[in-house]
Tab-separated table of C-alpha atoms and ligand atoms in Angstrom:
chain	number	residue	atom	x	y	z
I	7	MET	CA	30.085	15.168	-7.620
I	8	SER	CA	29.498	18.806	-8.707
I	9	GLU	CA	26.554	20.757	-7.298
I	10	ILE	CA	24.990	21.385	-10.703
I	11	ALA	CA	23.774	19.452	-13.755
I	12	THR	CA	24.273	21.009	-17.172
I	13	LEU	CA	21.869	20.385	-20.043
I	14	LYS	CA	23.193	21.229	-23.491
I	15	ILE	CA	20.558	21.791	-26.228
I	16	ASN	CA	21.108	23.290	-29.675
I	17	GLY	CA	24.405	24.726	-28.497
I	18	GLN	CA	22.823	26.351	-25.430
I	19	GLU	CA	23.722	25.256	-21.911
I	20	PHE	CA	21.259	25.233	-18.992
I	21	GLU	CA	22.296	24.582	-15.405
I	22	PHE	CA	20.169	22.954	-12.710
I	23	PRO	CA	21.033	22.424	-9.027
I	24	LEU	CA	21.751	18.901	-7.724
I	25	LEU	CA	19.935	18.188	-4.439
I	26	LYS	CA	21.325	15.662	-1.934
I	27	GLY	CA	19.144	13.431	0.215
I	28	THR	CA	19.994	12.211	3.726
I	29	GLU	CA	21.253	8.893	2.354
I	30	LYS	CA	23.279	10.644	-0.355
I	31	GLU	CA	20.628	10.137	-3.037
I	32	THR	CA	20.940	12.893	-5.638
I	33	ALA	CA	18.179	14.630	-7.610
I	34	ILE	CA	18.298	17.173	-10.416
I	35	ASP	CA	16.000	20.030	-9.406
I	36	ILE	CA	14.264	20.899	-12.715
I	37	LYS	CA	11.637	23.296	-11.357
I	38	THR	CA	13.028	26.079	-13.643
I	39	LEU	CA	13.392	23.853	-16.735
I	40	ARG	CA	10.330	24.953	-18.760
I	41	GLY	CA	10.818	28.645	-18.056
I	42	ALA	CA	14.566	28.647	-18.683
I	43	THR	CA	14.374	26.661	-21.930
I	44	GLY	CA	11.294	28.277	-23.450
I	45	GLY	CA	8.961	25.321	-22.948
I	46	LEU	CA	11.071	22.170	-22.645
I	47	ILE	CA	9.585	19.458	-20.376
I	48	THR	CA	10.684	15.941	-19.394
I	49	LEU	CA	8.715	12.773	-20.159
I	50	ASP	CA	8.929	9.687	-17.881
I	51	ALA	CA	6.033	7.190	-18.238
I	52	GLY	CA	5.297	5.654	-14.809
I	53	TYR	CA	7.691	8.134	-13.163
I	54	LYS	CA	10.433	5.472	-13.189
I	55	ASN	CA	13.128	8.166	-12.983
I	56	THR	CA	11.140	11.041	-11.497
I	57	GLY	CA	10.825	12.110	-7.881
I	58	SER	CA	7.505	13.706	-6.887
I	59	CYS	CA	8.489	15.162	-3.512
I	60	LYS	CA	10.982	15.402	-0.694
I	61	SER	CA	9.921	13.090	2.123
I	62	ALA	CA	11.232	12.205	5.593
I	63	VAL	CA	8.823	9.322	6.216
I	64	THR	CA	10.341	6.209	4.611
I	65	PHE	CA	13.692	5.407	3.043
I	66	LEU	CA	14.214	2.433	0.785
I	67	ASP	CA	17.219	1.339	-1.228
I	68	GLY	CA	16.048	-1.026	-3.987
I	69	GLU	CA	19.526	-2.129	-4.931
I	70	LYS	CA	20.473	-3.065	-1.340
I	71	GLY	CA	17.030	-4.230	-0.203
I	72	ILE	CA	16.865	-1.652	2.590
I	73	LEU	CA	13.589	-0.355	4.096
I	74	ARG	CA	13.387	2.081	7.037
I	75	TYR	CA	10.437	3.928	8.605
I	76	ARG	CA	11.608	7.286	10.017
I	77	GLY	CA	15.155	5.858	10.111
I	78	TYR	CA	14.298	2.608	11.903
I	79	ALA	CA	15.108	-0.647	10.044
I	80	ILE	CA	12.034	-2.672	9.065
I	81	GLU	CA	13.695	-5.759	10.562
I	82	ASP	CA	13.871	-4.062	13.983
I	83	LEU	CA	10.319	-2.734	13.834
I	84	ALA	CA	8.890	-6.101	12.701
I	85	GLU	CA	10.666	-7.863	15.562
I	86	LYS	CA	10.495	-5.323	18.404
I	87	SER	CA	7.611	-2.928	17.763
I	88	ASP	CA	3.871	-3.366	17.325
I	89	PHE	CA	1.539	-1.964	14.689
I	90	LEU	CA	0.037	0.874	16.742
I	91	GLU	CA	3.481	2.041	17.903
I	92	THR	CA	4.800	1.866	14.314
I	93	SER	CA	1.734	3.813	13.143
I	94	TYR	CA	2.522	6.535	15.691
I	95	LEU	CA	6.162	6.594	14.519
I	96	LEU	CA	5.188	6.988	10.852
I	97	ILE	CA	2.541	9.653	11.477
I	98	PHE	CA	4.298	11.779	14.124
I	99	GLY	CA	7.943	11.045	13.277
I	100	GLU	CA	9.168	9.640	16.613
I	101	LEU	CA	8.676	6.425	18.595
I	102	PRO	CA	6.109	7.273	21.302
I	103	THR	CA	6.688	7.221	25.045
I	104	GLU	CA	4.401	4.917	27.034
I	105	ALA	CA	2.192	7.902	27.889
I	106	GLN	CA	2.018	9.125	24.286
I	107	LEU	CA	1.076	5.676	23.007
I	108	GLU	CA	-1.565	5.227	25.715
I	109	GLN	CA	-3.062	8.622	24.831
I	110	PHE	CA	-3.063	7.776	21.092
I	111	GLN	CA	-4.763	4.446	21.794
I	112	ALA	CA	-7.312	6.088	24.125
I	113	ASP	CA	-8.086	8.800	21.559
I	114	ILE	CA	-8.572	6.139	18.886
I	115	GLN	CA	-10.813	4.050	21.141
I	116	SER	CA	-12.915	7.132	21.912
I	117	GLU	CA	-13.632	7.480	18.185
I	118	SER	CA	-14.225	3.812	17.411
I	119	LEU	CA	-17.974	4.049	16.806
I	120	VAL	CA	-19.349	4.453	13.296
I	121	ASP	CA	-22.678	6.170	12.636
I	122	GLU	CA	-25.399	3.520	12.362
I	123	GLU	CA	-26.524	5.164	9.112
I	124	MET	CA	-23.283	3.883	7.523
I	125	LYS	CA	-24.756	0.373	7.763
I	126	LYS	CA	-27.414	1.389	5.232
I	127	ILE	CA	-24.644	2.253	2.736
I	128	LEU	CA	-22.949	-1.065	3.416
I	129	HIS	CA	-26.183	-2.975	2.994
I	130	GLY	CA	-26.726	-1.263	-0.341
I	131	PHE	CA	-23.902	-3.428	-1.739
I	132	PRO	CA	-24.551	-6.984	-2.930
I	133	LYS	CA	-22.706	-9.706	-0.958
I	134	SER	CA	-20.800	-10.408	-4.178
I	135	ALA	CA	-19.201	-6.922	-4.169
I	136	HIS	CA	-15.397	-7.002	-3.884
I	137	PRO	CA	-14.416	-5.767	-0.416
I	138	MET	CA	-11.957	-3.219	-1.823
I	139	GLY	CA	-14.742	-1.439	-3.714
I	140	VAL	CA	-16.950	-1.482	-0.624
I	141	VAL	CA	-14.236	-0.222	1.728
I	142	SER	CA	-13.247	2.566	-0.671
I	143	ALA	CA	-16.881	3.722	-0.890
I	144	LEU	CA	-17.425	3.493	2.884
I	145	THR	CA	-14.230	5.487	3.526
I	146	SER	CA	-15.439	8.228	1.225
I	147	SER	CA	-18.862	8.100	2.922
I	148	LEU	CA	-17.185	8.821	6.277
I	149	ILE	CA	-16.825	12.415	5.069
I	150	ALA	CA	-20.601	12.886	5.190
I	151	PHE	CA	-20.644	11.874	8.859
I	152	ASN	CA	-17.437	13.738	9.764
I	153	PRO	CA	-17.510	16.924	7.647
I	154	GLU	CA	-15.059	18.620	10.012
I	155	SER	CA	-12.417	16.125	8.803
I	156	VAL	CA	-12.068	17.928	5.457
I	157	ASN	CA	-10.544	21.331	6.194
I	158	VAL	CA	-7.788	20.332	8.577
I	159	ASP	CA	-5.901	23.598	8.754
I	160	SER	CA	-4.923	23.386	12.414
I	161	GLU	CA	-2.762	20.733	14.081
I	162	GLU	CA	-5.683	19.870	16.353
I	163	GLU	CA	-8.102	19.414	13.420
I	164	MET	CA	-5.510	17.253	11.651
I	165	TYR	CA	-5.008	15.103	14.784
I	166	LYS	CA	-8.767	14.592	15.215
I	167	ALA	CA	-9.167	13.544	11.553
I	168	ILE	CA	-6.233	11.137	11.888
I	169	VAL	CA	-7.524	9.529	15.063
I	170	LYS	CA	-10.987	9.125	13.568
I	171	ILE	CA	-9.843	7.334	10.436
I	172	MET	CA	-7.420	5.132	12.434
I	173	ALA	CA	-10.395	4.174	14.631
I	174	LYS	CA	-13.145	3.800	12.068
I	175	PHE	CA	-11.360	2.205	9.116
I	176	PRO	CA	-10.856	-1.165	10.846
I	177	VAL	CA	-14.562	-1.157	11.769
I	178	LEU	CA	-15.553	-0.558	8.143
I	179	ALA	CA	-13.165	-3.287	6.966
I	180	ALA	CA	-14.456	-5.780	9.535
I	181	TRP	CA	-18.095	-4.971	8.802
I	182	THR	CA	-17.409	-5.442	5.073
I	183	LEU	CA	-16.199	-8.979	5.800
I	184	ARG	CA	-19.052	-9.720	8.213
I	185	LYS	CA	-21.652	-8.578	5.701
I	186	LYS	CA	-20.194	-10.931	3.070
I	187	GLU	CA	-20.331	-13.762	5.595
I	188	GLY	CA	-23.848	-12.968	6.764
I	189	LEU	CA	-22.695	-12.119	10.298
I	190	PRO	CA	-24.151	-9.302	12.445
I	191	LEU	CA	-22.163	-6.071	12.229
I	192	GLU	CA	-20.499	-5.951	15.646
I	193	TYR	CA	-17.876	-3.887	17.408
I	194	GLY	CA	-14.889	-5.277	19.196
I	195	SER	CA	-13.991	-4.116	22.665
I	196	LYS	CA	-12.232	-1.070	24.076
I	197	SER	CA	-10.389	-3.368	26.421
I	198	LEU	CA	-8.479	-4.922	23.518
I	199	GLY	CA	-5.396	-3.661	21.703
I	200	TYR	CA	-5.704	-2.225	18.190
I	201	VAL	CA	-4.898	-5.402	16.239
I	202	GLU	CA	-6.639	-7.781	18.674
I	203	ASN	CA	-9.744	-5.599	18.423
I	204	LEU	CA	-9.563	-5.732	14.631
I	205	TYR	CA	-9.363	-9.514	14.700
I	206	LYS	CA	-12.321	-9.715	17.117
I	207	MET	CA	-14.412	-7.419	14.912
I	208	MET	CA	-13.593	-9.538	11.889
I	209	PHE	CA	-14.132	-12.995	13.339
I	210	ASN	CA	-16.059	-12.906	16.618
I	211	LYS	CA	-19.209	-15.089	16.493
I	212	PRO	CA	-22.139	-13.723	18.582
I	213	ASN	CA	-22.660	-17.071	20.258
I	214	GLU	CA	-19.007	-17.764	21.155
I	215	GLU	CA	-16.467	-16.496	23.675
I	216	PHE	CA	-13.780	-14.547	21.809
I	217	ALA	CA	-10.243	-15.848	22.134
I	218	ILE	CA	-7.345	-15.111	19.761
I	219	ASN	CA	-4.352	-17.389	19.436
I	220	PRO	CA	-1.245	-15.326	20.350
I	221	ILE	CA	0.519	-16.801	17.310
I	222	VAL	CA	-2.212	-15.427	15.065
I	223	LEU	CA	-2.133	-12.026	16.818
I	224	ASN	CA	1.646	-11.768	16.511
I	225	ALA	CA	1.619	-12.764	12.826
I	226	LEU	CA	-1.155	-10.308	11.984
I	227	ASP	CA	0.550	-7.488	13.889
I	228	LYS	CA	3.830	-8.191	12.081
I	229	LEU	CA	2.126	-8.267	8.654
I	230	LEU	CA	0.484	-4.892	9.317
I	231	ILE	CA	3.856	-3.381	10.341
I	232	LEU	CA	5.459	-4.693	7.142
I	233	HIS	CA	2.740	-3.078	5.010
I	234	ALA	CA	2.648	0.243	6.869
I	235	ASP	CA	4.491	2.455	4.367
I	236	HIS	CA	6.630	2.232	1.264
I	237	GLU	CA	7.535	5.763	0.117
I	238	GLN	CA	5.980	6.961	-3.162
I	239	ASN	CA	4.242	3.781	-4.408
I	240	CYS	CA	1.195	3.988	-6.669
I	241	SER	CA	-1.467	4.256	-3.938
I	242	THR	CA	0.551	6.633	-1.764
I	243	SER	CA	1.213	8.885	-4.768
I	244	THR	CA	-2.553	8.793	-5.378
I	245	VAL	CA	-3.243	9.835	-1.762
I	246	ARG	CA	-0.754	12.670	-2.110
I	247	ILE	CA	-1.991	13.992	-5.455
I	248	VAL	CA	-5.659	13.882	-4.394
I	249	GLY	CA	-4.718	15.655	-1.151
I	250	SER	CA	-2.682	18.236	-3.076
I	251	SER	CA	-5.972	19.720	-4.373
I	252	HIS	CA	-6.902	20.159	-0.669
I	253	ALA	CA	-9.497	17.394	-0.888
I	254	GLY	CA	-9.797	15.951	2.623
I	255	LEU	CA	-7.879	13.060	4.185
I	256	TYR	CA	-10.746	10.566	3.838
I	257	ALA	CA	-11.315	11.402	0.144
I	258	SER	CA	-7.577	11.000	-0.470
I	259	ILE	CA	-7.451	7.649	1.346
I	260	SER	CA	-10.538	6.427	-0.508
I	261	ALA	CA	-8.717	7.148	-3.780
I	262	GLY	CA	-5.592	5.406	-2.454
I	263	ILE	CA	-7.652	2.284	-1.661
I	264	SER	CA	-8.835	2.186	-5.273
I	265	ALA	CA	-5.257	2.480	-6.553
I	266	LEU	CA	-4.101	-0.275	-4.180
I	267	TRP	CA	-6.845	-2.596	-5.519
I	268	GLY	CA	-5.056	-3.146	-8.842
I	269	PRO	CA	-3.384	-6.567	-9.329
I	270	LEU	CA	-0.104	-4.878	-10.260
I	271	HIS	CA	-0.085	-3.227	-6.810
I	272	GLY	CA	-1.754	-4.345	-3.581
I	273	GLY	CA	-4.211	-6.592	-5.422
I	274	ALA	CA	-1.217	-8.834	-6.154
I	275	ASN	CA	-1.553	-10.589	-2.770
I	276	GLN	CA	-4.941	-11.961	-3.838
I	277	ALA	CA	-3.638	-12.682	-7.364
I	278	VAL	CA	-0.668	-14.640	-5.935
I	279	ILE	CA	-2.858	-17.080	-4.001
I	280	GLU	CA	-5.196	-17.458	-6.998
I	281	MET	CA	-2.138	-18.159	-9.183
I	282	LEU	CA	-0.728	-20.685	-6.697
I	283	GLU	CA	-4.125	-22.372	-6.416
I	284	ASP	CA	-4.296	-22.561	-10.240
I	285	ILE	CA	-0.861	-24.196	-10.279
I	286	LYS	CA	-1.911	-26.643	-7.550
I	287	ASN	CA	-5.153	-27.521	-9.356
I	288	ASP	CA	-3.175	-27.899	-12.590
I	289	GLY	CA	-1.019	-30.630	-11.077
I	290	GLY	CA	1.519	-28.421	-9.284
I	291	ASP	CA	3.829	-28.002	-12.280
I	292	TYR	CA	5.133	-24.490	-11.647
I	293	HIS	CA	7.730	-24.853	-14.423
I	294	LYS	CA	4.878	-24.457	-16.922
I	295	TYR	CA	3.868	-21.185	-15.301
I	296	ILE	CA	7.409	-19.877	-15.245
I	297	ALA	CA	7.570	-20.568	-18.975
I	298	LYS	CA	4.292	-18.651	-19.423
I	299	ALA	CA	5.694	-15.712	-17.427
I	300	LYS	CA	8.736	-15.593	-19.731
I	301	ASP	CA	6.683	-15.888	-22.922
I	302	LYS	CA	6.214	-12.365	-24.294
I	303	SER	CA	3.205	-13.498	-26.314
I	304	ASP	CA	1.527	-14.564	-23.051
I	305	PRO	CA	0.129	-11.747	-20.850
I	306	PHE	CA	0.624	-13.970	-17.762
I	307	ARG	CA	2.956	-12.518	-15.141
I	308	LEU	CA	4.340	-14.260	-12.082
I	309	MET	CA	2.262	-12.476	-9.451
I	310	GLY	CA	4.201	-11.489	-6.335
I	311	PHE	CA	7.400	-11.219	-8.374
I	312	GLY	CA	9.213	-8.095	-9.471
I	313	HIS	CA	9.149	-4.571	-8.115
I	314	ARG	CA	9.580	-1.066	-9.451
I	315	VAL	CA	12.208	-0.225	-6.845
I	316	TYR	CA	13.580	-3.458	-5.375
I	317	LYS	CA	16.115	-4.936	-7.774
I	318	ASN	CA	17.161	-7.222	-4.960
I	319	PHE	CA	15.138	-9.167	-2.395
I	320	ASP	CA	12.199	-7.183	-0.957
I	321	PRO	CA	13.219	-7.216	2.747
I	322	ARG	CA	9.560	-7.629	3.690
I	323	ALA	CA	9.287	-10.794	1.590
I	324	LYS	CA	12.208	-12.306	3.483
I	325	ILE	CA	10.573	-11.600	6.856
I	326	ILE	CA	7.151	-12.817	5.687
I	327	GLN	CA	8.583	-16.058	4.267
I	328	VAL	CA	10.087	-16.939	7.667
I	329	ALA	CA	6.855	-15.912	9.419
I	330	ALA	CA	4.801	-18.051	7.030
I	331	GLU	CA	6.847	-21.143	7.884
I	332	GLU	CA	6.553	-20.391	11.620
I	333	VAL	CA	2.815	-19.655	11.611
I	334	LEU	CA	1.927	-22.762	9.598
I	335	ALA	CA	4.153	-24.927	11.833
I	336	ASP	CA	2.811	-23.363	15.064
I	337	LEU	CA	-0.778	-23.742	13.896
I	338	GLY	CA	-0.099	-27.258	12.612
I	339	ILE	CA	-1.262	-26.311	9.123
I	340	VAL	CA	0.143	-28.072	6.057
I	341	ASP	CA	-0.555	-25.856	3.048
I	342	PRO	CA	0.683	-27.381	-0.227
I	343	VAL	CA	0.528	-23.902	-1.723
I	344	LEU	CA	3.498	-22.850	0.447
I	345	ASP	CA	5.610	-25.648	-1.021
I	346	ILE	CA	4.538	-24.624	-4.527
I	347	ALA	CA	5.467	-20.988	-3.726
I	348	LYS	CA	8.882	-21.990	-2.396
I	349	GLY	CA	9.577	-24.284	-5.349
I	350	LEU	CA	8.470	-21.667	-7.841
I	351	ALA	CA	10.622	-18.960	-6.198
I	352	GLU	CA	13.632	-21.297	-6.154
I	353	VAL	CA	13.365	-22.009	-9.894
I	354	ALA	CA	12.608	-18.378	-10.848
I	355	LEU	CA	15.505	-17.016	-8.784
I	356	ASN	CA	17.877	-19.238	-10.735
I	357	ASP	CA	16.360	-18.499	-14.133
I	358	THR	CA	18.174	-16.087	-16.450
I	359	TYR	CA	14.966	-14.307	-17.482
I	360	PHE	CA	14.232	-13.314	-13.874
I	361	LYS	CA	17.846	-12.792	-12.881
I	362	THR	CA	18.651	-10.450	-15.770
I	363	ARG	CA	15.544	-8.414	-14.964
I	364	ASN	CA	16.248	-8.410	-11.213
I	365	LEU	CA	12.870	-9.979	-10.481
I	366	TYR	CA	12.590	-11.188	-6.880
I	367	PRO	CA	9.643	-12.137	-4.644
I	368	ASN	CA	7.959	-9.002	-3.292
I	369	VAL	CA	5.852	-8.331	-0.220
I	370	ASP	CA	2.805	-9.937	-1.827
I	371	PHE	CA	4.401	-13.268	-2.693
I	372	TYR	CA	4.113	-14.939	0.733
I	373	SER	CA	1.682	-12.685	2.620
I	374	GLY	CA	-1.424	-14.440	1.310
I	375	ILE	CA	-0.194	-17.757	2.690
I	376	ILE	CA	-0.230	-16.286	6.190
I	377	TYR	CA	-3.550	-14.486	5.739
I	378	ARG	CA	-5.054	-17.792	4.633
I	379	ALA	CA	-3.597	-19.592	7.636
I	380	LEU	CA	-5.177	-16.902	9.861
I	381	GLY	CA	-8.561	-17.705	8.351
I	382	ILE	CA	-8.824	-14.502	6.306
I	383	PRO	CA	-10.758	-14.976	3.039
I	384	VAL	CA	-8.735	-14.303	-0.131
I	385	GLU	CA	-10.941	-11.398	-1.219
I	386	MET	CA	-10.029	-9.622	2.040
I	387	PHE	CA	-6.261	-9.897	1.490
I	388	THR	CA	-5.938	-6.494	-0.183
I	389	VAL	CA	-8.177	-4.941	2.480
I	390	MET	CA	-5.636	-6.241	5.034
I	391	PHE	CA	-2.931	-4.521	2.974
I	392	ALA	CA	-4.975	-1.296	3.134
I	393	ILE	CA	-5.380	-1.568	6.935
I	394	GLY	CA	-1.594	-1.929	7.180
I	395	ARG	CA	-0.906	0.934	4.736
I	396	LEU	CA	-3.336	3.338	6.428
I	397	PRO	CA	-0.745	4.948	8.764
I	398	GLY	CA	1.653	5.351	5.855
I	399	TRP	CA	-0.974	7.056	3.724
I	400	ILE	CA	-1.824	9.322	6.677
I	401	ALA	CA	1.854	10.150	7.321
I	402	GLN	CA	2.543	10.977	3.680
I	403	TRP	CA	-0.662	13.040	3.318
I	404	LYS	CA	0.130	14.959	6.528
I	405	GLU	CA	3.682	15.647	5.304
I	406	MET	CA	2.384	16.861	1.918
I	407	ARG	CA	-0.044	19.288	3.607
I	408	GLU	CA	2.470	20.477	6.219
I	409	ASN	CA	5.009	21.144	3.447
I	410	ASN	CA	2.388	23.134	1.535
I	411	GLU	CA	3.137	21.074	-1.594
I	412	PRO	CA	1.658	22.636	-4.783
I	413	ILE	CA	-1.296	20.952	-6.490
I	414	GLY	CA	-0.073	17.985	-8.546
I	415	ARG	CA	-0.567	18.733	-12.232
I	416	PRO	CA	1.895	16.973	-14.598
I	417	ARG	CA	2.569	18.189	-18.125
I	418	GLN	CA	2.268	16.003	-21.269
I	419	LEU	CA	3.717	15.541	-24.739
I	420	TYR	CA	0.795	16.098	-27.128
I	421	VAL	CA	0.784	13.610	-30.025
I	422	GLY	CA	-2.759	14.208	-31.313
I	423	GLU	CA	-4.106	16.028	-34.374
I	424	ASN	CA	-2.986	19.477	-35.502
I	425	LEU	CA	-5.643	22.204	-35.798
I	426	ARG	CA	-8.520	21.093	-38.074
I	427	SER	CA	-11.714	22.873	-39.175
I	428	PHE	CA	-15.063	21.573	-38.007
I	429	SER	CA	-17.119	19.828	-40.730
I	430	SER	CA	-20.886	19.608	-40.454
I	431	ARG	CA	-22.396	16.166	-39.933
I	432	GLU	CA	-23.911	15.908	-43.397
I	433	ASN	CA	-20.443	16.346	-44.884
I	434	ARG	CA	-18.688	13.634	-42.776
O	13	SDX	C1	3.402	-3.778	-4.524
O	13	SDX	O1	5.783	0.450	-5.535
O	13	SDX	C2	5.663	-0.172	-4.363
O	13	SDX	O2	6.377	0.108	-3.438
O	13	SDX	C3	4.558	-1.219	-4.284
O	13	SDX	C4	4.529	-2.080	-3.026
O	13	SDX	C5	4.160	-1.266	-1.808
O	13	SDX	O3	4.519	-1.706	-0.696
O	13	SDX	O4	3.419	-0.256	-1.964
O	13	SDX	O5	5.787	-2.687	-2.817
O	13	SDX	C6	3.468	-3.185	-3.133
O	13	SDX	O6	2.614	-3.305	-5.320
O	13	SDX	C7	4.354	-4.883	-4.882
O	13	SDX	C8	4.229	-5.312	-6.398
O	13	SDX	C9	3.041	-6.259	-6.532
O	13	SDX	N1	2.777	-6.549	-7.941
O	13	SDX	C10	3.038	-7.782	-8.470
O	13	SDX	O7	3.563	-8.708	-7.852
O	13	SDX	C11	2.573	-7.938	-9.912
O	13	SDX	C12	3.656	-8.637	-10.741
O	13	SDX	N2	4.778	-7.703	-10.869
O	13	SDX	C13	4.808	-6.863	-12.014
O	13	SDX	O8	3.710	-6.657	-12.769
O	13	SDX	C14	5.896	-5.801	-12.016
O	13	SDX	O9	7.029	-6.393	-11.560
O	13	SDX	C15	5.614	-4.532	-11.242
O	13	SDX	C16	4.313	-3.916	-11.651
O	13	SDX	C17	5.596	-4.792	-9.779
O	13	SDX	C18	6.752	-3.562	-11.556
O	13	SDX	O10	6.658	-3.273	-12.886
O	13	SDX	P1	7.707	-2.249	-13.577
O	13	SDX	O11	8.658	-1.677	-12.600
O	13	SDX	O12	6.904	-1.308	-14.423
O	13	SDX	O13	8.571	-3.208	-14.451
O	13	SDX	P2	8.209	-3.613	-15.935
O	13	SDX	O14	6.768	-3.994	-16.030
O	13	SDX	O15	8.747	-2.558	-16.831
O	13	SDX	O16	9.079	-4.972	-16.090
O	13	SDX	C19	10.441	-4.939	-16.489
O	13	SDX	C20	10.649	-6.275	-17.205
O	13	SDX	C21	9.651	-6.481	-18.366
O	13	SDX	O17	10.249	-7.370	-19.279
O	13	SDX	P3	11.019	-6.725	-20.599
O	13	SDX	O18	10.044	-5.784	-21.249
O	13	SDX	O19	12.245	-6.008	-20.022
O	13	SDX	O20	11.373	-7.924	-21.434
O	13	SDX	O21	10.402	-7.372	-16.300
O	13	SDX	C22	9.290	-8.109	-16.749
O	13	SDX	C23	8.524	-7.225	-17.711
O	13	SDX	O22	7.781	-8.016	-18.651
O	13	SDX	N3	8.484	-8.430	-15.561
O	13	SDX	C24	7.890	-9.605	-15.330
O	13	SDX	C25	7.299	-9.464	-14.064
O	13	SDX	N4	7.531	-8.237	-13.565
O	13	SDX	C26	8.267	-7.594	-14.504
O	13	SDX	N5	7.819	-10.729	-16.074
O	13	SDX	C27	7.122	-11.757	-15.525
O	13	SDX	N6	6.525	-11.717	-14.317
O	13	SDX	C28	6.585	-10.583	-13.556
O	13	SDX	N7	6.003	-10.531	-12.373
């Protein structure tokens, strides 16, 4: 392939360099387009064909169903790593030594207290508030109690801000659940690992000895690894663009949480279970719902199906489906919703409408079945996604700042009114 792309307009030719990625992906570098052509811009609703940055964090190939964090296959990380180690890999670029991981864990544990005043903000929310709205607000509120986390110009300041949010976010998420359930807002224990501590903070009852089933711990750790990063998805792009104005890490993550909340994005894991429950309560006839999903006059979509990038199986969905079967079997849980999900996927995967549009189950299709088996309430599913995605957001934000990316400010194609003269109100 040549090293340049040529654009021919009105008899004039304009050349633009072709950039090659590590995995031989190719991009047309159009940074000179508007200047060279006297004002020409591109238009690409939803950025389906547009790259926003160069990144070394995550590689995915949607056609082949490949996902790698810092070059390591998701299948290997899900099987052999743990969530804190994978978080370190995403944020700092290399798998940690034993000493590095111990130091990271110790630094996180040393920051795992949240100012008691934060409880007043939490208690200002009604119990009915959706946890994603609460967690986004609490994350933004962290800035007030950690003002030094905003201007992270030095490596040390950046590290401190990272360790603080890694430590405090799980506390905020757990307290959000406990408030909804009328439980006292408690901490876990420094003697526990990152994910075990999260589970204790979420579920420990003040009058019981805490014990976590290793099957539950392993499943939760694996789910968090699988959600840890996914290149330039909607919420990560939000974290990057907010950070590109030099707003702090916590403000950027708070915005990312709000983007993740949407049912077309991370909110899909809650929407999937609600859809499967609807199908179950409607007699279990998923064929009817597949017909609805195909009916253009019906706004219903098959939640947990389809993906902007994966036009093949989402590798995470494959891993989660196997884990869902294992966890339910190990815990002796029979969940009719899993059978409905499997039956629905089977029919959809053989249906022309879905096949011609390359619609496959995505990460959200089976994850809710495991969360439910682990005793996590459905409204907390997307918060669990956010806990998993936190290291990915941090890694991408850190990369954007270290690369001194310019402030994100897209152009537009104006389709409004031409110049008009102002008419006074009595003449309108
Ligand atoms: C996540 O980007 C990421 O990486 C996200 C994520 C991550 O880890 O960060 O992977 C996590 O958000 C996974 C996606 C979760 N969302 C859902 O499961 C919601 C249901 N899926 C869709 O709404 C949709 O598939 C999207 C939003 C995921 C992708 O939408 P696109 O890429 O904009 O595709 P599209 O809407 O243009 O659809 C193309 C065609 C359309 O039909 P036609 O106009 O060609 O006739 O496929 C149809 C769509 O109507 N279609 C669906 C469908 N998804 C797409 N039809 C029925 N059911 C669906 N789920």
